[in-house]
Coordinates of C-alpha atoms and ligand atoms in Angstrom, one line a residue:
M1 CA -98.2 51.1 -23.0
I2 CA -98.2 47.4 -22.2
D3 CA -94.7 46.2 -21.2
V4 CA -94.7 42.8 -22.9
I5 CA -97.4 41.1 -25.1
I6 CA -96.9 37.3 -24.9
A7 CA -98.6 35.5 -27.8
G8 CA -99.7 32.1 -26.5
A9 CA -101.0 30.9 -23.1
G10 CA -99.2 27.5 -23.3
P11 CA -97.0 26.5 -20.4
N12 CA -94.0 28.5 -21.6
G13 CA -96.0 31.7 -22.3
L14 CA -97.6 31.4 -18.8
M15 CA -94.3 30.8 -17.1
L16 CA -92.8 33.8 -18.8
A17 CA -95.8 35.9 -17.6
C18 CA -95.2 34.8 -14.0
E19 CA -91.5 35.5 -14.2
L20 CA -92.1 39.0 -15.7
A21 CA -94.7 39.8 -13.1
L22 CA -92.4 38.6 -10.3
A23 CA -89.7 41.0 -11.6
G24 CA -92.1 43.9 -11.6
A25 CA -93.1 44.1 -15.3
R26 CA -96.6 44.2 -16.7
P27 CA -97.2 41.4 -19.3
L28 CA -100.4 40.7 -21.2
V29 CA -101.0 37.2 -22.5
L30 CA -103.0 36.9 -25.8
E31 CA -104.3 33.4 -26.6
R32 CA -105.9 32.4 -29.8
L33 CA -108.1 29.7 -28.3
T34 CA -111.2 30.7 -26.4
E35 CA -110.8 27.7 -24.0
P36 CA -107.9 25.5 -23.1
S37 CA -107.6 22.8 -25.8
G38 CA -107.7 19.7 -23.6
E39 CA -105.1 18.2 -26.0
Q40 CA -103.0 15.6 -24.2
R41 CA -99.3 16.3 -24.5
A42 CA -96.7 16.0 -21.8
N43 CA -97.3 13.4 -19.1
G44 CA -94.5 14.7 -17.0
L45 CA -91.7 17.1 -16.2
V46 CA -88.1 15.8 -16.5
G47 CA -84.9 17.4 -15.4
Q48 CA -83.8 20.5 -13.6
V49 CA -87.1 22.3 -14.3
V50 CA -88.6 20.2 -11.5
R51 CA -86.2 21.8 -9.0
M52 CA -86.5 25.2 -10.7
L53 CA -90.3 25.1 -10.1
D54 CA -89.5 24.2 -6.5
R55 CA -87.3 27.3 -6.2
R56 CA -90.3 29.4 -7.2
G57 CA -92.6 27.6 -4.7
L58 CA -94.5 26.0 -7.6
Y59 CA -93.5 22.3 -7.1
E60 CA -95.7 21.9 -4.1
R61 CA -98.7 23.4 -6.0
L62 CA -98.3 20.4 -8.4
T63 CA -97.8 17.9 -5.6
A64 CA -98.7 18.5 -1.9
P65 CA -98.0 21.3 0.5
G66 CA -94.5 21.1 1.9
A67 CA -93.4 18.4 -0.7
T68 CA -89.9 18.6 -2.0
P69 CA -88.4 17.1 -5.2
E70 CA -86.5 13.8 -5.0
P71 CA -84.1 12.5 -7.7
A72 CA -85.5 9.6 -9.8
P73 CA -84.0 6.2 -9.1
G74 CA -84.0 5.4 -12.8
F75 CA -85.0 6.7 -16.2
V76 CA -84.7 5.7 -19.8
F77 CA -82.4 6.7 -22.6
G78 CA -82.9 5.4 -26.2
A79 CA -84.9 2.4 -24.9
F80 CA -82.2 1.6 -22.4
P81 CA -83.1 1.5 -18.7
L82 CA -80.9 4.1 -17.0
D83 CA -80.1 3.1 -13.4
L84 CA -79.4 6.2 -11.4
K85 CA -79.4 4.8 -7.9
D86 CA -75.6 4.4 -7.6
L87 CA -74.7 7.9 -9.0
P88 CA -72.9 10.0 -6.5
D89 CA -74.7 13.1 -7.8
N90 CA -78.0 12.2 -9.4
P91 CA -79.4 15.3 -11.1
L92 CA -82.4 13.7 -12.7
Y93 CA -85.6 14.8 -11.1
T94 CA -89.0 13.9 -12.5
L95 CA -92.6 14.7 -11.8
M96 CA -95.5 12.8 -13.4
V97 CA -98.1 15.5 -14.0
P98 CA -100.2 16.1 -17.1
Q99 CA -99.3 19.2 -19.1
R100 CA -102.8 20.6 -18.7
R101 CA -102.4 20.6 -14.9
V102 CA -99.1 22.5 -15.3
E103 CA -100.8 25.0 -17.5
Q104 CA -103.7 25.4 -15.0
M105 CA -101.3 25.9 -12.1
L106 CA -99.3 28.5 -14.0
A107 CA -102.5 30.3 -15.1
E108 CA -103.6 30.5 -11.4
R109 CA -100.1 31.8 -10.4
A110 CA -100.1 34.3 -13.2
A111 CA -103.6 35.5 -12.1
E112 CA -102.4 35.9 -8.5
L113 CA -99.5 38.0 -9.8
G114 CA -102.0 40.3 -11.6
V115 CA -101.4 39.0 -15.1
E116 CA -104.3 39.2 -17.5
V117 CA -104.8 36.4 -20.1
R118 CA -107.1 37.4 -22.9
R119 CA -108.5 34.4 -24.7
G120 CA -109.9 34.5 -28.2
H121 CA -107.1 36.9 -29.2
E122 CA -105.1 35.7 -32.2
V123 CA -102.0 37.5 -33.2
T124 CA -102.0 37.9 -37.0
G125 CA -99.5 40.7 -37.7
L126 CA -96.8 42.9 -36.2
T127 CA -95.0 46.1 -37.0
Q128 CA -91.8 47.1 -35.2
G129 CA -91.2 50.7 -34.3
E130 CA -88.2 52.3 -32.5
D131 CA -89.7 51.9 -29.0
S132 CA -92.6 49.5 -29.4
V133 CA -94.2 46.8 -31.4
T134 CA -97.7 47.1 -32.8
V135 CA -99.5 43.7 -32.7
E136 CA -102.4 43.0 -35.1
L137 CA -105.2 40.8 -33.9
R138 CA -107.8 38.8 -35.9
G139 CA -111.1 40.8 -35.8
R140 CA -109.9 43.2 -33.0
E141 CA -108.2 46.5 -32.5
S142 CA -104.4 46.3 -32.7
M143 CA -102.3 46.7 -29.5
E144 CA -99.0 48.2 -28.7
A145 CA -96.3 47.0 -26.4
A146 CA -92.7 47.6 -25.6
F147 CA -91.8 44.0 -26.5
L148 CA -93.6 41.0 -28.1
V149 CA -92.7 37.4 -27.2
G150 CA -93.9 34.6 -29.5
A151 CA -94.7 31.7 -27.2
D152 CA -97.2 30.5 -29.8
G153 CA -95.9 26.9 -30.4
G154 CA -94.0 25.0 -33.1
H155 CA -96.1 26.6 -35.9
S156 CA -95.4 30.0 -34.5
T157 CA -97.1 32.9 -36.3
V158 CA -94.8 35.3 -34.6
R159 CA -91.7 33.5 -35.9
R160 CA -93.1 33.5 -39.4
L161 CA -94.0 37.3 -39.2
T162 CA -90.5 38.2 -38.1
G163 CA -89.0 36.1 -41.0
I164 CA -86.8 34.2 -38.6
G165 CA -85.8 30.9 -40.2
F166 CA -86.5 27.5 -38.6
P167 CA -83.8 25.2 -40.1
G168 CA -83.5 21.6 -39.2
V169 CA -84.8 18.2 -40.4
T170 CA -88.1 16.4 -40.9
A171 CA -88.0 12.7 -40.4
D172 CA -91.0 11.2 -42.2
D173 CA -90.4 7.4 -42.2
S174 CA -91.9 6.6 -38.8
V175 CA -95.4 6.2 -37.6
S176 CA -96.3 6.3 -33.8
R177 CA -99.7 5.2 -32.5
T178 CA -100.8 6.0 -29.0
G179 CA -104.0 5.2 -27.2
H180 CA -105.7 4.7 -23.9
V181 CA -106.6 1.1 -23.5
S182 CA -107.6 -1.6 -21.1
V183 CA -106.0 -5.0 -20.8
P184 CA -107.1 -8.2 -19.0
S185 CA -106.1 -7.7 -15.3
E186 CA -104.2 -11.0 -15.2
M187 CA -101.7 -9.6 -17.8
V188 CA -100.4 -7.0 -15.4
G189 CA -97.6 -8.3 -13.2
A190 CA -96.8 -7.3 -9.6
D191 CA -94.2 -4.7 -10.8
G192 CA -96.7 -3.1 -13.2
G193 CA -95.2 -4.9 -16.2
L194 CA -97.4 -6.2 -19.0
V195 CA -97.0 -10.0 -19.3
V196 CA -97.6 -10.9 -23.0
P197 CA -98.0 -14.7 -23.7
D198 CA -95.4 -15.9 -26.3
F199 CA -93.4 -12.7 -25.9
G200 CA -92.5 -11.9 -22.3
V201 CA -92.8 -8.8 -20.2
I202 CA -93.1 -5.2 -21.3
P203 CA -91.7 -3.2 -18.4
P204 CA -93.8 -0.2 -17.3
F205 CA -92.9 3.3 -18.4
R206 CA -90.0 2.6 -20.7
H207 CA -89.6 2.1 -24.4
L208 CA -89.0 -1.5 -25.4
R209 CA -87.3 -2.1 -28.7
T210 CA -87.7 -5.2 -30.8
E211 CA -86.3 -5.9 -34.2
R212 CA -89.6 -4.7 -35.6
G213 CA -90.3 -1.5 -33.7
L214 CA -90.9 0.1 -30.3
I215 CA -93.6 -0.4 -27.7
T216 CA -94.3 1.5 -24.5
W217 CA -96.7 0.5 -21.7
A218 CA -97.7 3.2 -19.3
P219 CA -100.0 2.1 -16.5
F220 CA -100.6 5.5 -14.8
P221 CA -101.7 5.3 -11.2
A222 CA -104.9 7.3 -12.1
G223 CA -106.8 7.0 -15.3
A224 CA -106.5 4.5 -18.1
P225 CA -103.2 3.0 -19.2
L226 CA -101.5 4.1 -22.4
I227 CA -100.0 1.9 -25.1
S228 CA -97.7 3.4 -27.7
T229 CA -96.0 1.9 -30.7
T230 CA -93.5 3.2 -33.2
E231 CA -92.8 1.5 -36.5
W232 CA -90.7 2.5 -39.5
D233 CA -91.8 2.1 -43.1
Q234 CA -95.4 1.1 -42.2
P235 CA -97.8 3.4 -44.0
A236 CA -101.2 4.1 -42.4
E237 CA -104.3 6.0 -43.4
G238 CA -107.8 6.8 -42.3
E239 CA -108.9 7.4 -38.6
A240 CA -106.5 6.1 -35.9
S241 CA -108.2 3.2 -34.2
L242 CA -107.8 0.7 -31.4
D243 CA -107.7 -2.1 -33.9
E244 CA -104.9 -0.5 -35.8
L245 CA -103.0 0.0 -32.5
R246 CA -103.5 -3.6 -31.6
V247 CA -102.3 -4.8 -35.0
S248 CA -99.2 -2.6 -34.8
A249 CA -98.4 -3.9 -31.2
C250 CA -98.7 -7.5 -32.5
R251 CA -96.3 -6.7 -35.4
V252 CA -93.8 -5.1 -33.0
L253 CA -94.0 -7.9 -30.4
G254 CA -94.4 -10.8 -32.8
A255 CA -97.2 -12.0 -30.5
D256 CA -100.9 -11.2 -29.9
L257 CA -101.7 -8.4 -27.4
P258 CA -105.4 -8.2 -26.6
L259 CA -106.3 -4.5 -26.2
H260 CA -109.8 -3.3 -25.3
P261 CA -111.3 0.1 -25.1
P262 CA -110.4 2.1 -22.0
T263 CA -112.8 2.1 -19.1
G264 CA -113.4 4.9 -16.5
A265 CA -113.6 8.6 -16.9
G266 CA -111.9 10.2 -20.0
P267 CA -110.9 12.1 -21.9
H268 CA -109.4 9.1 -23.7
M269 CA -106.9 9.5 -26.5
M270 CA -106.2 7.6 -29.8
R271 CA -103.6 9.3 -31.9
R272 CA -101.3 8.6 -34.8
L273 CA -98.3 10.8 -35.6
F274 CA -96.0 10.6 -38.6
G275 CA -92.3 11.3 -38.4
G276 CA -91.2 14.4 -36.5
N277 CA -89.3 17.6 -36.8
T278 CA -86.1 18.7 -35.2
R279 CA -85.7 22.4 -35.8
I280 CA -84.2 25.4 -34.0
A281 CA -84.9 29.0 -34.8
S282 CA -82.0 30.7 -36.6
Q283 CA -82.4 33.6 -34.2
Y284 CA -84.3 33.9 -30.9
R285 CA -84.7 37.7 -31.3
A286 CA -85.6 40.1 -34.1
G287 CA -85.5 43.7 -32.7
R288 CA -88.3 43.9 -30.0
V289 CA -89.6 40.4 -30.7
F290 CA -88.4 37.3 -29.0
L291 CA -89.2 33.6 -29.5
L292 CA -89.8 31.2 -26.6
G293 CA -90.4 27.5 -26.1
D294 CA -91.7 25.5 -29.0
A295 CA -91.7 28.6 -31.2
A296 CA -87.9 28.6 -30.9
H297 CA -87.3 24.8 -31.0
V298 CA -89.0 21.6 -31.8
H299 CA -87.7 18.0 -31.4
S300 CA -88.8 14.5 -30.7
A301 CA -90.8 14.2 -27.4
I302 CA -88.7 11.2 -26.5
G303 CA -87.9 11.2 -22.8
G304 CA -90.0 14.3 -22.4
P305 CA -87.4 17.1 -22.5
G306 CA -89.7 19.8 -24.0
L307 CA -90.8 21.6 -20.8
N308 CA -87.4 21.3 -19.2
L309 CA -86.2 23.4 -22.1
G310 CA -89.1 25.8 -22.6
L311 CA -89.9 26.6 -19.0
Q312 CA -86.3 27.4 -18.4
D313 CA -86.1 29.6 -21.5
A314 CA -88.9 31.5 -19.7
V315 CA -86.9 31.7 -16.5
N316 CA -83.9 32.9 -18.4
L317 CA -85.8 35.6 -20.4
G318 CA -88.1 36.9 -17.7
W319 CA -85.7 38.8 -15.5
K320 CA -83.7 40.1 -18.4
L321 CA -86.7 41.6 -20.2
A322 CA -88.0 43.1 -16.9
A323 CA -84.5 44.6 -16.2
E324 CA -84.5 46.2 -19.7
L325 CA -88.0 47.6 -19.1
R326 CA -87.0 49.2 -15.8
G327 CA -83.8 50.6 -17.2
R328 CA -81.7 48.3 -15.1
A329 CA -80.2 46.1 -17.9
P330 CA -76.6 46.6 -18.9
E331 CA -75.8 46.8 -22.6
G332 CA -76.2 43.4 -24.3
L333 CA -78.1 41.7 -21.5
L334 CA -81.1 40.8 -23.8
D335 CA -78.7 39.2 -26.3
T336 CA -77.5 36.7 -23.7
Y337 CA -81.0 35.0 -23.9
E338 CA -80.2 33.5 -27.2
L339 CA -76.5 33.1 -26.5
E340 CA -77.3 31.0 -23.4
R341 CA -80.5 29.2 -24.4
S342 CA -79.9 28.3 -28.1
P343 CA -77.0 26.0 -27.3
V344 CA -79.2 24.2 -24.7
A345 CA -81.8 23.6 -27.4
R346 CA -79.1 22.2 -29.6
R347 CA -78.1 19.7 -26.9
V348 CA -81.7 18.6 -26.6
A349 CA -82.0 18.2 -30.4
M350 CA -78.8 16.2 -30.3
H351 CA -79.8 13.7 -27.6
T352 CA -83.4 13.3 -28.9
Q353 CA -82.1 12.6 -32.4
A354 CA -79.5 10.2 -31.0
Q355 CA -82.1 8.4 -29.0
S356 CA -84.4 8.1 -32.0
Q357 CA -81.6 6.5 -34.0
L358 CA -80.8 4.1 -31.2
M359 CA -84.3 2.8 -31.2
R360 CA -84.7 1.9 -34.8
P361 CA -84.9 -1.7 -35.9
G362 CA -82.1 -3.3 -37.8
A363 CA -78.9 -5.3 -37.3
D364 CA -76.6 -2.3 -37.4
V365 CA -78.6 -0.5 -34.7
T366 CA -78.5 -3.7 -32.7
A367 CA -74.7 -3.6 -32.9
L368 CA -74.6 0.0 -31.9
R369 CA -76.9 -0.8 -29.0
E370 CA -74.6 -3.5 -27.8
L371 CA -71.7 -1.1 -27.6
F372 CA -73.9 1.6 -26.1
G373 CA -75.2 -0.8 -23.5
E374 CA -71.6 -1.6 -22.4
L375 CA -70.9 2.1 -22.0
L376 CA -74.0 2.6 -20.0
A377 CA -72.9 -0.1 -17.6
Q378 CA -70.2 2.4 -16.5
P379 CA -71.4 4.9 -13.8
A380 CA -69.4 7.8 -15.4
T381 CA -71.4 7.3 -18.6
R382 CA -74.7 7.2 -16.8
Q383 CA -73.7 10.3 -14.9
H384 CA -72.9 12.0 -18.2
V385 CA -76.2 11.0 -19.7
A386 CA -78.2 12.0 -16.6
N387 CA -76.5 15.4 -16.6
L388 CA -77.3 15.8 -20.3
L389 CA -81.0 14.8 -19.9
S390 CA -81.5 17.0 -16.8
G391 CA -79.6 20.0 -18.1
A392 CA -77.3 19.8 -15.1
D393 CA -74.3 20.1 -17.5
I394 CA -75.2 23.6 -18.6
T395 CA -72.5 26.2 -18.0
Y396 CA -73.1 29.8 -19.0
D397 CA -70.4 32.3 -19.8
M398 CA -70.1 34.6 -16.8
G399 CA -67.3 36.8 -18.1
S400 CA -64.2 37.1 -16.0
A401 CA -65.7 35.4 -12.9
T402 CA -64.0 32.1 -12.0
G403 CA -64.6 29.2 -9.7
P404 CA -66.0 25.7 -9.9
L405 CA -69.6 26.9 -9.4
V406 CA -69.4 29.9 -11.7
G407 CA -71.8 29.5 -14.7
R408 CA -73.5 26.5 -13.1
W409 CA -77.0 26.3 -11.6
A410 CA -76.7 26.9 -7.9
P411 CA -76.6 23.7 -5.9
D412 CA -79.2 23.0 -3.3
L413 CA -78.2 24.9 -0.1
P414 CA -80.1 25.1 3.1
G415 CA -82.8 27.7 2.9
L416 CA -82.2 28.5 -0.8
R417 CA -85.6 27.3 -2.1
E418 CA -87.2 29.8 0.2
L419 CA -84.8 32.6 -0.8
T420 CA -85.3 32.1 -4.5
R421 CA -89.1 32.4 -4.5
T422 CA -89.0 36.1 -5.1
G423 CA -86.9 35.8 -8.2
R424 CA -84.5 38.4 -6.9
P425 CA -80.7 38.3 -7.4
L426 CA -79.0 37.0 -4.3
L427 CA -75.7 37.5 -2.7
L428 CA -75.1 34.7 -0.3
D429 CA -72.4 35.8 2.0
P430 CA -70.9 33.5 4.7
T431 CA -68.9 36.3 6.3
G432 CA -71.4 39.1 6.5
T433 CA -68.7 41.4 5.2
L434 CA -69.3 41.6 1.5
D435 CA -70.5 44.9 0.0
A436 CA -72.6 45.1 -3.2
G437 CA -71.8 48.8 -3.4
V438 CA -73.9 50.7 -5.9
W439 CA -75.7 47.5 -6.8
A440 CA -77.0 47.1 -3.2
S441 CA -80.6 47.8 -4.1
H442 CA -80.5 45.3 -7.0
V443 CA -79.5 42.3 -5.0
D444 CA -80.7 40.8 -1.7
T445 CA -77.6 40.1 0.4
V446 CA -78.1 37.3 2.8
T447 CA -75.7 36.0 5.5
V448 CA -75.4 32.2 5.1
P449 CA -72.9 31.1 7.8
D450 CA -72.4 27.5 6.6
L451 CA -71.2 28.3 3.1
D452 CA -67.5 28.0 2.4
T453 CA -67.7 30.5 -0.5
A454 CA -69.8 33.5 -1.2
L455 CA -72.1 33.2 -4.2
L456 CA -73.8 35.7 -6.4
L457 CA -76.9 34.2 -8.0
R458 CA -78.9 35.6 -10.9
P459 CA -82.6 35.3 -10.6
D460 CA -82.6 32.1 -12.7
C461 CA -80.3 30.6 -10.0
Y462 CA -77.2 30.5 -12.1
V463 CA -74.0 31.4 -10.2
A464 CA -72.5 34.7 -11.6
W465 CA -69.6 34.9 -9.2
Q466 CA -68.1 33.1 -6.3
G467 CA -65.3 34.2 -3.9
T468 CA -64.4 34.8 -0.3
T469 CA -63.6 38.5 -0.5
N470 CA -65.0 41.4 -2.5
D471 CA -62.5 40.7 -5.3
G472 CA -64.3 40.7 -8.7
L473 CA -67.8 41.0 -7.1
H474 CA -68.5 44.5 -8.4
E475 CA -67.3 43.5 -11.9
A476 CA -69.6 40.6 -11.9
L477 CA -72.5 42.7 -10.7
G478 CA -71.8 45.1 -13.5
V479 CA -72.0 42.3 -16.1
W480 CA -75.7 41.5 -15.1
F481 CA -77.1 44.6 -13.5
R482 CA -77.0 48.3 -14.3
A483 CA -76.1 50.3 -11.2
A484 CA -79.0 52.3 -9.7
Ligands
FAD1 C1 -97.3 14.0 -28.0 C2 -96.4 14.9 -27.2 C3 -96.0 14.5 -25.9 C4 -95.1 15.3 -25.2 N1 -94.7 14.9 -24.0 C5 -93.9 15.7 -23.3 C6 -93.4 15.3 -22.0 O1 -93.7 14.2 -21.5 N2 -92.7 16.2 -21.3 C7 -92.3 17.4 -21.8 O2 -91.7 18.2 -21.1 N3 -92.8 17.8 -23.0 C8 -93.5 17.0 -23.7 N4 -94.0 17.4 -24.9 C9 -93.6 18.8 -25.4 C10 -94.5 19.9 -24.8 O3 -95.8 19.5 -25.0 C11 -94.2 21.2 -25.6 O4 -92.8 21.4 -25.5 C12 -95.0 22.4 -24.9 O5 -96.4 22.3 -25.2 C13 -94.5 23.7 -25.5 O6 -95.2 24.7 -24.9 P1 -95.3 26.2 -25.5 O7 -96.0 27.0 -24.5 O8 -94.0 26.6 -26.1 O9 -96.2 25.9 -26.8 P2 -97.7 25.4 -26.9 O10 -98.0 24.4 -25.8 O11 -97.9 24.8 -28.3 O12 -98.6 26.6 -26.7 C14 -98.7 27.6 -27.7 C15 -100.0 28.4 -27.4 O13 -100.0 29.5 -28.3 C16 -101.4 29.6 -28.9 N5 -101.2 30.3 -30.2 C17 -100.8 29.8 -31.3 N6 -100.8 30.7 -32.3 C18 -101.3 31.8 -31.7 C19 -101.5 33.2 -32.2 N7 -101.2 33.5 -33.5 N8 -101.9 34.1 -31.3 C20 -102.2 33.8 -30.0 N9 -102.0 32.5 -29.5 C21 -101.5 31.6 -30.4 C22 -101.8 28.2 -29.0 O14 -103.2 28.1 -29.0 C23 -101.3 27.6 -27.7 O15 -102.1 27.7 -26.6 C24 -94.8 16.6 -25.7 C25 -95.3 17.1 -26.9 C26 -96.1 16.2 -27.7 C27 -96.7 16.7 -29.0

């Protein structure tokens, strides 16, 4: 029998496939589409996921051999520039890379790990038994697996088939228009900003709010630049067009912005989106079926938090599901997936909704922004927001283990990025005296002389225990791993 069927070969399904295979499970990915869609979604990765990919050796596959992530000197929050240069601990890492490149890289990695992706396989039904799930496919024989994971996007069929609710809100009073364009070269300033006569400068890569709406100018180093506008209470119909985008930009700016069709190789985009959903699945699990990524949560794409959330859902679920399949999961381990990840999704829903409100036009929002701007001038507030956006503020419940690092994502330590590539639990021992006892075969014990505390890391790099003697170590191991 197949260990895990993953419905959906989007980024999150592929990441889960890699994590499962790394942990010794045999997943099969079923994808409805016969070819990758080519749809343009994420332009980049934002937050801790950039470092998590590095800890699996995947960052350099998206950049250059030997490259390591660097924190971003600045970012945006609710159309405020967020200066991060003076933060003592800047956790916000970014990587500009199109989503299709991330998917391609993960598909290659999954293939290396022996995972099969079957395209043209659409999940249409499921029946749960005591030890397995039978998955119905459109026009094909059904299949059986020990577990099914719905990584099939915001309109998830798997979620619907399980009857899991998707409560939340739909905002339908905004319209966003986005398109690849070209502009007269003399309008682009030395710093990449777009200089608009009778308006001023639209800085690159950040939302600019006016009293009439939002505009974003994104001059990517390769390919055509993107212009995006968001307006409220401005109905639109028919095909999205460059003319419409230009008229919208003029309304937002109160000045004319000459936009021309993009030049150079495509694919080029012209898109109009109405409103948006913020919804979180009422459960992440129904028996032998789990939800992952957009199937479990949808929210505004503002600030690009989607893949930080979804890819780390996959890193959280992968080792737990593999442990269950190998008889190495203690009671309740699988339930910690929802317990840990659902609150993280709620934080993302919270800050994307807050940002969306902060960007609306109107005098009351302007007043709110004045106050918010004063708060953001304080480094402590910027640190708080950076921690929130990156996910560096996540602390999981690790039972009775205590210590400042317990429950937190392990800090960067010399050599750690090499040690974590295998996805194995790690006991980092500065003394060389700790004893994992009956868990010795579950965990790689490594002597790291420069540490001032020993650390037990789960495969997702969260600290499950810290200490200087064996005290509490076996108890912590027992929380996460069933003794051999
Ligand atoms: C305009 C836009 C911009 C965005 N920008 C960013 C950004 O800058 N940064 C960021 O991190 N995130 C961004 N996001 C969010 C990000 O794109 C999503 O979070 C991400 O695609 C979710 O991945 P997924 O694997 O969960 O789902 P999806 O990418 O939706 O993949 C689901 C897959 O399941 C397949 N499928 C569906 N139904 C079935 C079925 N019944 N059987 C089999 N297969 C099925 C689909 O064909 C698809 O391939 C953006 C989103 C949008 C819309």
